[in-house]
Amino acid sequence: MNVGIDKISFFVPPYYIDMTELAQVRNVDPGKYMIGIGQSEMAIGPSSQDIVTYAANAANKILTDEDKKAIDLVIVGTESSFDESKASAVILHRLLGIQDFARSFEIKEACYGATAGLEAAKNHISRHPESKALVIAADIARYGLNNGGEPTQGAGAVAMLISSQPKILALSDDTINLTQDIYDFWRPTGHAYPLVDGPLSNETYINSFNKVYNRYSKEYQESFGDFAALAFHIPYTKMGKKALQSVLPQASEQDATRLLERYDESITYSRRVGNLYTGSLYLGLISLLENSTALKAGDKLGLFSYGSGAVSQFFTGILQSGYEKHLLKDYHQALLLQRTKLTISAYEKMFNEYVDYNKTTTFNDELPFSIAKIEDNIRFYHN
Ligand code: HMG
């Protein structure tokens, strides 16, 4: 039985900043952000929007009434939770109108969370092929203003419907996982921003990719020639490229050229959005599928998921016949185009906007599923 991604979509907030303008205001050579980090724009969200609103907007685009009746598992992978107890998946389940007899929960392990969710959904659907599962990656990547992490922020969500008749990507059972207890990026309870050892995080990411990829090739007797493309977790677009380049000396020139060309197609959207944390790998996958004309049904894709702390996974999938007809390319490109550009001072103001969740607050945001009101520490959403 094939189990995998039946539908996939992303949603990003309606504001962004230009990275050249940010560099100028921060007195940094724009080449550092545009080339060294590899980001052109960065998504910014107002305080009337959160991981639930991003997730609901991403999922609502792909779900039909029939899907909502068939879904019996809702998983949100996130490291931007706003409640230590109640899962955002429970709120989403109601907002999206999914049938009652479903299991809904949240998974956390930095940027790896959604991949753990995907594995859980795959196992569930393998045992219950008549069901469908909704897996959502939703995050707000915030490092604060005027520091090394600032140009690698971002926000948004990716929603994936998992079924036993996947129209886009069938997920294989061949996978390699790796856990290493490393403090490269972590956010102790109560901290608004993560603590980061940037150079260690880059080094751990690259080492982790080398370990899982090399073990995969050895265990499953596969090499670069077997992969039409590799998709990476993309905290910033230069990161995945560095990891890919670190293994390419083992590849033929033809394989290296192909994988680098596909990599460039996989970062088109991330360049304009920034880090989605758990969603970044899947934003990269959407970008690859929607921007590559070289891929075809039957092609094998390799996916590298990395969550600081650190958990990594290399896994693979096969593109399904007619997959390109089920992508939402026009919608996604319009979503990016229709955003409003903020000046750097407007971005700083939005970033610093303080909301006291203990006080009743109302918002006037027109975006579907945005927060309407906060009362007694409960968020009420428009839907
Ligand atoms: P930094 O110290 O500001 O930057 O930190 P840098 O000095 O290392 O420079 C970055 C690159 O720009 C370098 O290229 C420079 O040479 C180049 P590299 O040597 O690395 O190839 N550069 C220029 N290029 C062209 N023209 C110029 C110029 N000037 C310099 N004029 C860092 C960068 C990414 C560390 C920082 O932004 C940071 O800490 N970000 C957050 C951590 C992060 O994203 N780590 C990635 C791996 S960990 C991960 O992916 C997990 C994560 O998503 C979290 C999770 O799992 O939950 C983060």
Tab-separated table of C-alpha atoms and ligand atoms in Angstrom, residues 29-33 35-37 79 109-112 143 148-152 184-185 196-199 201-202 205 233-236 238-239 242 275 277 306-309, ligand 1:
chain	number	residue	atom	x	y	z
A	29	ASP	CA	26.831	44.928	3.663
A	30	PRO	CA	23.641	43.731	1.859
A	31	GLY	CA	25.765	40.989	0.234
A	32	LYS	CA	25.902	39.262	3.611
A	33	TYR	CA	22.112	38.794	3.810
A	35	ILE	CA	24.393	36.075	-0.757
A	36	GLY	CA	26.101	34.974	2.483
A	37	ILE	CA	22.818	34.033	4.222
A	79	GLU	CA	8.069	25.042	18.608
A	109	GLU	CA	11.382	18.824	18.736
A	110	ALA	CA	12.571	22.111	17.277
A	111	CYS	CA	12.327	22.061	13.470
A	112	TYR	CA	11.936	18.263	13.426
A	143	TYR	CA	15.392	35.850	17.410
A	148	GLY	CA	22.979	37.598	14.367
A	149	GLY	CA	19.791	35.541	14.135
A	150	GLU	CA	17.595	38.463	12.972
A	151	PRO	CA	18.062	37.874	9.205
A	152	THR	CA	17.032	34.220	9.646
A	184	ASP	CA	23.118	24.449	19.303
A	185	PHE	CA	19.714	26.186	19.541
A	196	VAL	CA	21.714	30.049	19.815
A	197	ASP	CA	25.275	28.995	19.157
A	198	GLY	CA	25.190	29.917	15.453
A	199	PRO	CA	28.490	28.318	14.333
A	201	SER	CA	24.229	24.982	14.779
A	202	ASN	CA	25.664	25.240	11.249
A	205	TYR	CA	23.379	20.598	10.722
A	233	HIS	CA	15.324	21.860	6.070
A	234	ILE	CA	16.001	25.498	5.106
A	235	PRO	CA	16.696	27.798	8.100
A	236	TYR	CA	18.233	30.150	5.506
A	238	LYS	CA	22.631	29.002	2.124
A	239	MET	CA	22.455	26.354	4.882
A	242	LYS	CA	26.447	24.035	2.370
A	275	ASN	CA	12.730	30.245	8.366
A	277	TYR	CA	11.157	26.214	11.555
A	306	TYR	CA	16.789	18.692	11.026
A	307	GLY	CA	15.658	19.931	14.422
A	308	SER	CA	18.211	21.573	16.681
A	309	GLY	CA	18.971	19.885	19.894
B	1	HMG	P1	26.669	35.604	11.422
B	1	HMG	O1	27.766	35.471	12.413
B	1	HMG	O2	25.863	36.842	11.460
B	1	HMG	O3	27.164	35.489	9.936
B	1	HMG	O4	25.732	34.331	11.624
B	1	HMG	P2	28.568	35.031	9.374
B	1	HMG	O5	29.624	35.986	9.754
B	1	HMG	O6	28.795	33.569	9.687
B	1	HMG	O7	28.272	35.218	7.826
B	1	HMG	C1	27.324	34.448	7.162
B	1	HMG	C2	27.819	34.208	5.750
B	1	HMG	O8	27.787	35.448	5.038
B	1	HMG	C3	29.263	33.727	5.681
B	1	HMG	O9	29.334	32.788	4.633
B	1	HMG	C4	30.031	34.984	5.276
B	1	HMG	O10	31.251	34.734	4.600
B	1	HMG	C5	29.019	35.630	4.356
B	1	HMG	P3	29.927	31.320	4.899
B	1	HMG	O11	31.346	31.526	5.291
B	1	HMG	O12	29.130	30.767	6.067
B	1	HMG	O13	29.718	30.614	3.634
B	1	HMG	N1	29.234	37.067	4.140
B	1	HMG	C6	29.086	37.668	2.941
B	1	HMG	N2	28.770	37.158	1.733
B	1	HMG	C7	28.690	38.029	0.691
B	1	HMG	N3	28.922	39.365	0.811
B	1	HMG	C8	29.238	39.910	2.001
B	1	HMG	C9	29.332	39.042	3.132
B	1	HMG	N4	29.607	39.225	4.451
B	1	HMG	C10	29.550	38.014	5.046
B	1	HMG	N5	29.467	41.209	2.111
B	1	HMG	C11	24.100	32.643	11.402
B	1	HMG	C12	25.006	33.605	10.657
B	1	HMG	C13	23.373	31.783	10.380
B	1	HMG	C14	24.935	31.727	12.311
B	1	HMG	C15	23.075	33.469	12.241
B	1	HMG	O14	22.225	34.159	11.385
B	1	HMG	C16	22.265	32.604	13.184
B	1	HMG	O15	22.679	32.323	14.305
B	1	HMG	N6	21.037	32.167	12.751
B	1	HMG	C17	20.185	31.276	13.578
B	1	HMG	C18	20.724	29.859	13.657
B	1	HMG	C19	20.579	29.096	12.353
B	1	HMG	O16	19.795	29.415	11.485
B	1	HMG	N7	21.334	27.976	12.223
B	1	HMG	C20	21.214	27.095	11.081
B	1	HMG	C21	21.465	25.624	11.421
B	1	HMG	S1	20.494	25.100	12.812
B	1	HMG	C22	18.906	24.821	12.160
B	1	HMG	O17	18.723	24.781	10.985
B	1	HMG	C23	17.797	24.693	13.141
B	1	HMG	C24	16.899	25.906	13.288
B	1	HMG	O18	16.048	26.006	12.169
B	1	HMG	C25	16.103	25.832	14.598
B	1	HMG	C26	15.304	24.579	14.909
B	1	HMG	O19	15.682	23.448	14.640
B	1	HMG	O20	14.297	24.766	15.587
B	1	HMG	C27	17.686	27.192	13.359
